[in-house]
mmCIF file of C-alpha atoms in Angstrom:
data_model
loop_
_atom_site.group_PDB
_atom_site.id
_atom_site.type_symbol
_atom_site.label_atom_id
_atom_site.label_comp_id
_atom_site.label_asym_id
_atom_site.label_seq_id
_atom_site.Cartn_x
_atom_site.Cartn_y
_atom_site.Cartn_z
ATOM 1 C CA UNK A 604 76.842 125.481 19.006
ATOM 2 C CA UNK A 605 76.129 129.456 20.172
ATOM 3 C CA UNK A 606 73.232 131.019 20.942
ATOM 4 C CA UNK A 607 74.094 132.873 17.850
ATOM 5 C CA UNK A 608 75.098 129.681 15.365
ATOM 6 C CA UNK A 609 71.919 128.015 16.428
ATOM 7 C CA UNK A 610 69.938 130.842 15.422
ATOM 8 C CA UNK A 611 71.527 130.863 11.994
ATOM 9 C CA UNK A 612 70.771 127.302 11.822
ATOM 10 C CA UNK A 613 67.321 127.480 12.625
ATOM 11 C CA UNK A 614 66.779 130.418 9.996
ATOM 12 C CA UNK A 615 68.525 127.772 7.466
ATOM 13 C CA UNK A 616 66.304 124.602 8.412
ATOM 14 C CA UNK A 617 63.303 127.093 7.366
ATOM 15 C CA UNK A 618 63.706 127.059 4.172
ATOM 16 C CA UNK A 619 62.645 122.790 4.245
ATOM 17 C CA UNK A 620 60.908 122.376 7.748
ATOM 18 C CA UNK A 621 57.617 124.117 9.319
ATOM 19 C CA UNK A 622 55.979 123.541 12.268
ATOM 20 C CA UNK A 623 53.839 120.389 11.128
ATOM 21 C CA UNK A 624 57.134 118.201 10.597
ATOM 22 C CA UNK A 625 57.911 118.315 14.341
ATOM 23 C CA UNK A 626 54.119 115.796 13.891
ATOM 24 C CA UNK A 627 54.572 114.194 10.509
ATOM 25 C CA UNK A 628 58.187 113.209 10.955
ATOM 26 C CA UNK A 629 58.029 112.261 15.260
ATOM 27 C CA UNK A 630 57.453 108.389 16.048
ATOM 28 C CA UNK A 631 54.103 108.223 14.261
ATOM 29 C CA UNK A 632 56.109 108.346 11.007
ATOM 30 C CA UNK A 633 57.538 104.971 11.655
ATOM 31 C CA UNK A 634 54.585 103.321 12.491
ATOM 32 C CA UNK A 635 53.156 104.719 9.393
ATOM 33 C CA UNK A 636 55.443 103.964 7.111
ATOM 34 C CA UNK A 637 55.671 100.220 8.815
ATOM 35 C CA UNK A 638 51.963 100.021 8.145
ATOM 36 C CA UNK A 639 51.947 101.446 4.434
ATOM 37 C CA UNK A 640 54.951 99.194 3.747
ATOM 38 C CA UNK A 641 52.962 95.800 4.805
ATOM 39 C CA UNK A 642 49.594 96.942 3.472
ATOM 40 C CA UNK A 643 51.323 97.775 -0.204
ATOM 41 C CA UNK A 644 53.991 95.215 -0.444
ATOM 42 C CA UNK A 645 56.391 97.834 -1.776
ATOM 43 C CA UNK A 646 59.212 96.098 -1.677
ATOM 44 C CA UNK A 647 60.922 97.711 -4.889
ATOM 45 C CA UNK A 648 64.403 96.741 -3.752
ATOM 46 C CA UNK A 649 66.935 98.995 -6.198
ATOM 47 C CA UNK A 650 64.522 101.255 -7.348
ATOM 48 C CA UNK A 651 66.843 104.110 -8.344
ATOM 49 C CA UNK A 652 64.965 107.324 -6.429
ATOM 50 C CA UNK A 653 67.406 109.766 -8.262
ATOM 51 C CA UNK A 654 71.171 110.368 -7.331
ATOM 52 C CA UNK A 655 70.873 113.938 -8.690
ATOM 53 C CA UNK A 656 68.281 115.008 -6.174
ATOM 54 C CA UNK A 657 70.548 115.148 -3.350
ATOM 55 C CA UNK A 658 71.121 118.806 -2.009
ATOM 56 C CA UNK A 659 74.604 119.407 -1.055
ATOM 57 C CA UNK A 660 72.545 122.572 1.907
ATOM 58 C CA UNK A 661 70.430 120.314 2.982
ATOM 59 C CA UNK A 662 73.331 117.786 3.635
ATOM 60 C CA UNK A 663 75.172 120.105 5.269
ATOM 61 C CA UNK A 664 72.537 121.919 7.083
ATOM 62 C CA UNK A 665 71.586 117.764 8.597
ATOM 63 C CA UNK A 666 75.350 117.385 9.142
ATOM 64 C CA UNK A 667 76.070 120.294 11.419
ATOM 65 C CA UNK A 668 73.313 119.418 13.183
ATOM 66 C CA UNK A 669 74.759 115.816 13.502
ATOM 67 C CA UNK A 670 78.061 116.942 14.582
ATOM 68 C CA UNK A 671 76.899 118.870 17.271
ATOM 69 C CA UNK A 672 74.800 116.368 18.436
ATOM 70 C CA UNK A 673 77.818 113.775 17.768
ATOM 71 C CA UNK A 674 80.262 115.753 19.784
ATOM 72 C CA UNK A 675 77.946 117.189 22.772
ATOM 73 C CA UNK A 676 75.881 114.304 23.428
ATOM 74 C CA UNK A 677 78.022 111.047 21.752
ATOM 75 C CA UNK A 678 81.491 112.398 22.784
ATOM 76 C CA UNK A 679 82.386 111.721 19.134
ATOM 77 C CA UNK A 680 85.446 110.214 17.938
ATOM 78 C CA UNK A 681 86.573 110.136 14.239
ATOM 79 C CA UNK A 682 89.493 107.967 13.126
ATOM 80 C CA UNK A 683 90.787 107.258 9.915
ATOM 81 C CA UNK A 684 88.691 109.314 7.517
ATOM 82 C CA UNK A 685 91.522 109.944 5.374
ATOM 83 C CA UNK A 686 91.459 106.572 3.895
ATOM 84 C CA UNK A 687 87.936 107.510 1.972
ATOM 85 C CA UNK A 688 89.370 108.206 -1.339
ATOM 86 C CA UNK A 689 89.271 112.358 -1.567
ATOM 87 C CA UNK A 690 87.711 111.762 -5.559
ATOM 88 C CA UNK A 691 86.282 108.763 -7.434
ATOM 89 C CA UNK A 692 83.554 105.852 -6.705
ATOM 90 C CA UNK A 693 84.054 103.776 -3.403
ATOM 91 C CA UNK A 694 81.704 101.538 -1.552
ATOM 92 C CA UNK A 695 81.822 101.914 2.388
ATOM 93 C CA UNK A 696 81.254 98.732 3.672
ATOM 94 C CA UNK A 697 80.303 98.851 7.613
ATOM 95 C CA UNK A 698 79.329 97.078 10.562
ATOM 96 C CA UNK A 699 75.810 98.240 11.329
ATOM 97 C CA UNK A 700 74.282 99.159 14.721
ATOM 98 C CA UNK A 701 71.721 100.873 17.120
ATOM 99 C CA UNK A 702 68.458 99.137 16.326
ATOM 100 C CA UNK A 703 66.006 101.296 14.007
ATOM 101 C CA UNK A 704 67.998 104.984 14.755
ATOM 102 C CA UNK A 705 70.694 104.739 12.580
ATOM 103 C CA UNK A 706 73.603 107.241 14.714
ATOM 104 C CA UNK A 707 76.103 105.062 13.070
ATOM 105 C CA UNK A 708 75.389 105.968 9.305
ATOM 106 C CA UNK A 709 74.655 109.456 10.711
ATOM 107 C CA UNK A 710 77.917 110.089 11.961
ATOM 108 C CA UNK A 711 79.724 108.624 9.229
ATOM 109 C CA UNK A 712 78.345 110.870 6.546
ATOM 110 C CA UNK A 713 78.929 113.700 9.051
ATOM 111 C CA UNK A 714 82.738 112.732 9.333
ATOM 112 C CA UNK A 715 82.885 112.844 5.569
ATOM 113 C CA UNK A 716 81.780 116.028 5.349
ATOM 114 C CA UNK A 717 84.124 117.435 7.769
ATOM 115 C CA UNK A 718 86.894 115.827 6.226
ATOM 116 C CA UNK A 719 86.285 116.659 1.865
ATOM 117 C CA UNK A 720 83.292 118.994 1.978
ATOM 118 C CA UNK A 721 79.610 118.559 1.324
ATOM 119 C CA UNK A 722 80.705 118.363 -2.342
ATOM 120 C CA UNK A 723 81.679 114.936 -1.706
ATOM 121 C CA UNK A 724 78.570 112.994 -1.897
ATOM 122 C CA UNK A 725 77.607 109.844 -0.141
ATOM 123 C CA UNK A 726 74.723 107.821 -0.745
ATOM 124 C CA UNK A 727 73.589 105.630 1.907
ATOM 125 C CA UNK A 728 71.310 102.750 0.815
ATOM 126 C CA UNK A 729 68.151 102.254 3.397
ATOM 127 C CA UNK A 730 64.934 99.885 4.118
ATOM 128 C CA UNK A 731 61.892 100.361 2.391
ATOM 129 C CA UNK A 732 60.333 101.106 5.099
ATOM 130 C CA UNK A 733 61.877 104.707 4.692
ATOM 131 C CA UNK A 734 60.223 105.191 1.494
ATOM 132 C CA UNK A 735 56.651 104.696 2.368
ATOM 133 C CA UNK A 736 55.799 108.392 4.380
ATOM 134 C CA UNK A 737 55.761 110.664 1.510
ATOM 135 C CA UNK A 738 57.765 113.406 3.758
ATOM 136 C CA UNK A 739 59.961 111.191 4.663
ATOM 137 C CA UNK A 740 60.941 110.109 1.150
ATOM 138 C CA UNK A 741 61.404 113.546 0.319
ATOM 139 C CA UNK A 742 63.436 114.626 3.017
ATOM 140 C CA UNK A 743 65.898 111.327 2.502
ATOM 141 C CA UNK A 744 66.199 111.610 -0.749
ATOM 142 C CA UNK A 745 67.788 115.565 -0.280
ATOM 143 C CA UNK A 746 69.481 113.866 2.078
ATOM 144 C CA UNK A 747 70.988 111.401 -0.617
ATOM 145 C CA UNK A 748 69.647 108.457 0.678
ATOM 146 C CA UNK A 749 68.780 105.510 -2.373
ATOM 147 C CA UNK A 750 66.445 101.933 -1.766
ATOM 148 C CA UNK A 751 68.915 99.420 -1.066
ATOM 149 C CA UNK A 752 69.777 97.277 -3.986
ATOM 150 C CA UNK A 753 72.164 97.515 -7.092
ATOM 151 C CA UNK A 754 70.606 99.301 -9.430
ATOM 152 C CA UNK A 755 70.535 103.018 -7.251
ATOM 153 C CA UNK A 756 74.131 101.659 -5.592
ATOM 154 C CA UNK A 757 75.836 101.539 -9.010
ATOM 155 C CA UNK A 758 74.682 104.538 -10.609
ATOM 156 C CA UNK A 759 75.601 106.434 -7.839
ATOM 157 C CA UNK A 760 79.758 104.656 -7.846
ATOM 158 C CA UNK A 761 79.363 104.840 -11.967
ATOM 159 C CA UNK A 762 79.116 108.650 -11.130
ATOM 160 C CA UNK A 763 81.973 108.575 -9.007
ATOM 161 C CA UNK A 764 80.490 109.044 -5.935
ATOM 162 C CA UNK A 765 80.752 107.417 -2.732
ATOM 163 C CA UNK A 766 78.161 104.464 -1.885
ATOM 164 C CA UNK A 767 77.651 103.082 2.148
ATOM 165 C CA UNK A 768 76.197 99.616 2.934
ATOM 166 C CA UNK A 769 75.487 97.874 5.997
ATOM 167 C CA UNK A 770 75.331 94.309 4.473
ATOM 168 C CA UNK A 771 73.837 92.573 7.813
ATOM 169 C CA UNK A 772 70.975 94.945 8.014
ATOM 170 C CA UNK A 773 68.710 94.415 10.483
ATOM 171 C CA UNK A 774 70.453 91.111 11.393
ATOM 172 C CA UNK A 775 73.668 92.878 12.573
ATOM 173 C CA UNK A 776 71.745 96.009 13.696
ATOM 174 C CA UNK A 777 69.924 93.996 16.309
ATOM 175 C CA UNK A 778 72.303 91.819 17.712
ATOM 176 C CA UNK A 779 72.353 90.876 21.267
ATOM 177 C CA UNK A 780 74.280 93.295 23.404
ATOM 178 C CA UNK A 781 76.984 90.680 24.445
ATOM 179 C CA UNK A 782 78.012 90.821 20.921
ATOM 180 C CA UNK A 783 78.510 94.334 20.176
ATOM 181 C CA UNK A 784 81.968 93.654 19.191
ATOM 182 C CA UNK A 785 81.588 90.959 16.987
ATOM 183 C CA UNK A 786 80.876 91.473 12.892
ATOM 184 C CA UNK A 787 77.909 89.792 11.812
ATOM 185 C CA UNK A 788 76.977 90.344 7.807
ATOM 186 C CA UNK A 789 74.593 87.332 7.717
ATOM 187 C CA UNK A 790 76.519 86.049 4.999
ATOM 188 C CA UNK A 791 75.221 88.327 1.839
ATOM 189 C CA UNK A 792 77.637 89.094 -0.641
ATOM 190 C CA UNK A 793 75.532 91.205 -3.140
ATOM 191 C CA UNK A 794 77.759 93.955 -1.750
ATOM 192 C CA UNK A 795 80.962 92.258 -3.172
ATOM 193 C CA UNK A 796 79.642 91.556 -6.815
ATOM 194 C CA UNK A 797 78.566 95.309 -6.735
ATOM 195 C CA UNK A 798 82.151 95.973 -6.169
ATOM 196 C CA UNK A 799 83.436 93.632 -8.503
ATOM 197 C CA UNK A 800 81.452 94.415 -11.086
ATOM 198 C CA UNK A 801 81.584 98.458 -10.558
ATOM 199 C CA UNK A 802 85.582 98.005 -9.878
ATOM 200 C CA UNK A 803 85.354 100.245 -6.850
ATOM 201 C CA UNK A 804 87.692 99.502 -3.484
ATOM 202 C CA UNK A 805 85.749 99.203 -0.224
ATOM 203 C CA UNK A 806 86.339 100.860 2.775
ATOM 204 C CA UNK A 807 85.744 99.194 5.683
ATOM 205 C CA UNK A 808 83.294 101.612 8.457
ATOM 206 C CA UNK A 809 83.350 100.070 11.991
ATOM 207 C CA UNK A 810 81.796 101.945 14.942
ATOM 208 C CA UNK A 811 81.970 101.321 18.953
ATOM 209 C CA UNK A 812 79.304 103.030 21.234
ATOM 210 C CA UNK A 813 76.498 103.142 18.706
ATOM 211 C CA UNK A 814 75.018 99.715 20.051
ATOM 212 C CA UNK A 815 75.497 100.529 23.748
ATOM 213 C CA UNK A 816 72.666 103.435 23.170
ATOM 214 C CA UNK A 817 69.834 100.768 23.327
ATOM 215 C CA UNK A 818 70.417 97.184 24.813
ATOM 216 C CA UNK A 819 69.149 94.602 22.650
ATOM 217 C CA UNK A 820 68.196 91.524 24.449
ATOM 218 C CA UNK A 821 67.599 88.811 21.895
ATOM 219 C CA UNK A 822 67.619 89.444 18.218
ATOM 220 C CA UNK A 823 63.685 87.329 18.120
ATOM 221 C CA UNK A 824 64.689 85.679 14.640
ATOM 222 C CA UNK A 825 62.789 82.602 15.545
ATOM 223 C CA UNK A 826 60.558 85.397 16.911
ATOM 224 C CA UNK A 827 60.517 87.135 13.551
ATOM 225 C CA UNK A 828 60.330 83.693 11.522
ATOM 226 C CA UNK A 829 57.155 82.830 13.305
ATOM 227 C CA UNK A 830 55.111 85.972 12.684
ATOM 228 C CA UNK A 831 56.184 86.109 8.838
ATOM 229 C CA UNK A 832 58.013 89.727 9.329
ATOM 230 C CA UNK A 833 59.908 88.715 5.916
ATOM 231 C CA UNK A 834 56.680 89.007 4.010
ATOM 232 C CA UNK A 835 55.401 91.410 5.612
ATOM 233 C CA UNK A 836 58.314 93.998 6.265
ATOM 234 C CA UNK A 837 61.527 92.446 4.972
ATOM 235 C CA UNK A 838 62.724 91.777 8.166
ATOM 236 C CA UNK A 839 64.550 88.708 9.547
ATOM 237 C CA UNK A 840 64.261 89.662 13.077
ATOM 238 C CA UNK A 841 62.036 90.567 16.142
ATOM 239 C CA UNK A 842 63.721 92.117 19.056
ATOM 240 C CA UNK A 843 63.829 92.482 22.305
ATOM 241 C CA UNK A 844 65.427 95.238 23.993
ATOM 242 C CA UNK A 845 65.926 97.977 26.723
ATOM 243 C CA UNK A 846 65.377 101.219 25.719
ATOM 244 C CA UNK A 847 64.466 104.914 27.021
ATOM 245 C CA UNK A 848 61.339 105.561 27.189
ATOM 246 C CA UNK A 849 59.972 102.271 26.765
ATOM 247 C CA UNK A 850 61.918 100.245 29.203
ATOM 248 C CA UNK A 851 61.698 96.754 27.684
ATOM 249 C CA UNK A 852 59.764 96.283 24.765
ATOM 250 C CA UNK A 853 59.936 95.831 21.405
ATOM 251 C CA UNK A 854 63.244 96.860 19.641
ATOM 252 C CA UNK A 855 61.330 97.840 16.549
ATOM 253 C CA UNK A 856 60.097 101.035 17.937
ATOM 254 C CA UNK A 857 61.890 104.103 17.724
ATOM 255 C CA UNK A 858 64.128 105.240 21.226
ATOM 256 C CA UNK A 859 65.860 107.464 22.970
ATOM 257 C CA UNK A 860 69.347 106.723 22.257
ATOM 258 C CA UNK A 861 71.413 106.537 25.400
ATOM 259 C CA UNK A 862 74.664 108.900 25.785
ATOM 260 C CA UNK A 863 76.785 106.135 25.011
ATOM 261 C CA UNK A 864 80.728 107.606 23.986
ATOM 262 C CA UNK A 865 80.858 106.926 20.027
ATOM 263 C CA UNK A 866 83.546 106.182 17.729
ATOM 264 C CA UNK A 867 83.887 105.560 14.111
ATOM 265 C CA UNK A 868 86.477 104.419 11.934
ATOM 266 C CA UNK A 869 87.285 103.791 8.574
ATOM 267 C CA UNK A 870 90.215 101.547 7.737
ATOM 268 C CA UNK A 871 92.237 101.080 4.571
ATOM 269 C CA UNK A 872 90.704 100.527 1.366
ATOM 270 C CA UNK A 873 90.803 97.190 -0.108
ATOM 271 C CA UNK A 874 90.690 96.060 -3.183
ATOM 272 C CA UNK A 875 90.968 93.263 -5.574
ATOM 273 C CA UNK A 876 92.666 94.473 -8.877
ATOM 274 C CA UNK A 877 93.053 90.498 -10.486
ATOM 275 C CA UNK A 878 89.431 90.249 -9.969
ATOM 276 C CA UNK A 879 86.503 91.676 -12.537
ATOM 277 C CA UNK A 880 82.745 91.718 -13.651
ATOM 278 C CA UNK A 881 83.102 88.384 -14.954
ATOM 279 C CA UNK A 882 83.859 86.992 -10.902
ATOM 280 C CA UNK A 883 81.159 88.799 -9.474
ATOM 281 C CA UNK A 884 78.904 85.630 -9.624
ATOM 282 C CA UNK A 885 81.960 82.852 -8.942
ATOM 283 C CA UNK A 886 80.728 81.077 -5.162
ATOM 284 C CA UNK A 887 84.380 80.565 -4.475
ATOM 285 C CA UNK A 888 85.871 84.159 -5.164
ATOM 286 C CA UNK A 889 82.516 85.736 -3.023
ATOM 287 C CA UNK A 890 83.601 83.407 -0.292
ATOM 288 C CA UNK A 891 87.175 84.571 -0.235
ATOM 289 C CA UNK A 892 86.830 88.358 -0.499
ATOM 290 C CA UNK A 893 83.508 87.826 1.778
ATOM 291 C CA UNK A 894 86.276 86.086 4.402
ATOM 292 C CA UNK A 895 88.886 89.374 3.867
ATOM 293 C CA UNK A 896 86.343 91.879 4.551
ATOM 294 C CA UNK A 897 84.647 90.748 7.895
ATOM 295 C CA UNK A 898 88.101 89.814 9.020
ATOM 296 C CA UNK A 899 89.251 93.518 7.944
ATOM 297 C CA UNK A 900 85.780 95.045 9.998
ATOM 298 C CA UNK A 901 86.526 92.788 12.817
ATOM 299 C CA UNK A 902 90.278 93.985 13.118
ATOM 300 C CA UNK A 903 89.026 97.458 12.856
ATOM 301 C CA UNK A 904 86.478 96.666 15.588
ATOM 302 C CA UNK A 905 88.649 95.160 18.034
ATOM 303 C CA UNK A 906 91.349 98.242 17.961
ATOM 304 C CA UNK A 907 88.857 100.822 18.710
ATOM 305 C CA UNK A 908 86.986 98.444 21.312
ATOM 306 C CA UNK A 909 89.980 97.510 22.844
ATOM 307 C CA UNK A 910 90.206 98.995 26.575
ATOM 308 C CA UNK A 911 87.123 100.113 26.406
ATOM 309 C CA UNK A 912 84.351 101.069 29.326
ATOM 310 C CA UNK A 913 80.859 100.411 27.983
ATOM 311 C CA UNK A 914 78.763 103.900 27.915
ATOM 312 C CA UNK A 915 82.261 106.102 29.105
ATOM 313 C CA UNK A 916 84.841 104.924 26.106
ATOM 314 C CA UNK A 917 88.249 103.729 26.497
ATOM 315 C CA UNK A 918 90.085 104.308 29.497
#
């Protein structure tokens, strides 16, 4: 980005950020919205916030700064994109990384963009936890952003647009660092009987680099298990990690992410066609599509992680 693009930029991000967000949306945000969440108990899972109150400018004025970031800083890598479907509902299924910052879903969206134009919307579903800061919620929902759940998830796909999951949440976001290359969904299929019932494919979203920018230590589910984090905060775990600026602490807190050399990819849809609503609740179809779709992420993951120097990318 120019001298000259960057001030354009900056004149655009005007028109939704003054000089108090650089406060109300730093650090402080998190542990406010962390605090609100376990005083209030809002844990509205599927709440639909509104699929119509994304704004396609402000998605594209966060994604150009995402791709600058993604290519000057991350080194970004793109492969694949093509097999998002250019029209019609899909649900991105991916492996999730990177703690609390969230490059992975960042960069994602980003590629999308690139590839069909801001006109192609994609709805990431988030935490609660995102919902509790009042400027925050506003500034996500622009953004697109719905409560994770089914309810927000298949509006958006019964309106044709495009839907991304991380089903192992925090459990897969916080795995240890010897296991950045392995998929870990925790087992939750809610995302399948969404797509069964919705009849959308999924497209499996894999990324390499995005967990090398903190180093988790232990994922702390005993940890988390202990302190009651699933009352209080809907979380299963309690890391442990190394991070800029803290050093080691706690992997809850927001970071610094490290320049780690990122790479997404999306693979090729799949699909079910002989399977309908009326499977979405059967144990043994769940298990079998459940068994296609990690083994598709982990293919995907071991292809782009294959040959690869941690922090500098493949050789």
């Amino acid at each position: 980005m120019t001298f000259e693009s960057f001030a354009a930029w900056r004149a655009r991000a005007e028109k939704y950020f003054d000089r108090r967000d650089w406060w109300r949306l730093g650090p402080g945000a998190v542990l406010r919205s962390t605090l609100r969440l376990a005083v209030s108990r809002d844990t509205a899972s599927g709440r639909q916030e509104g699929i119509d109150d994304r704004d396609p400018d402000f998605v594209d004025l966060a994604c150009d700064l995402f791709e600058v970031v993604g290519e000057r800083y991350f080194r970004w890598e793109v492969h694949g994109v093509h097999h998002v479907p250019a029209k019609g509902a899909a649900l991105l299924v991916g492996s999730h990384n990177g703690g609390i910052i969230t490059i992975d879903s960042l960069l994602t969206i980003a590629a999308i963009r690139n590839q069909y134009g801001v006109e192609r919307a994609v709805h990431p579903l988030a935490h609660d936890v995102l919902f509790q800061d009042e400027r925050v919620r506003e500034l996500s929902i622009r953004f697109g952003t719905l409560r994770a759940g089914q309810a927000g998830a298949a509006a958006a796909l019964q309106a044709g647009r495009l839907v991304l999951v991380y089903p192992g949440s925090d459990y897969d976001s916080t795995r240890p660092f010897r296991d950045r290359h392995r998929i870990e969904l925790g087992g939750r299929t809610g995302f399948l009987e969404l797509a069964l019932r919705e009849r959308v494919p999924i497209v499996p979203v894999v990324s390499v680099g995005t967990h090398e920018q903190l180093i988790v230590l232990t994922r702390g589910d005993r940890l988390a298990k202990l302190l009651g984090l699933k009352k209080l905060f809907r979380a299963d775990v309690m890391p442990i990690a190394l991070a800029l600026p803290w050093g080691i602490s706690s992997g809850l807190l927001p970071y610094f992410p490290l320049p780690a050399q990122t790479t997404i990819a999306f693979g090729e849809p799949l699909s079910w066609p002989d399977l309908g609503p009326e499977h979405a609740k059967e144990p043994a179809v769940l298990a079998r599509c459940y068994r296609e779709v990690e083994q598709r992420l982990q293919r995907e993951l071991d292809d782009i992680s294959r040959g690869r120097i941690p922090f500098l990318g493949r050789r």
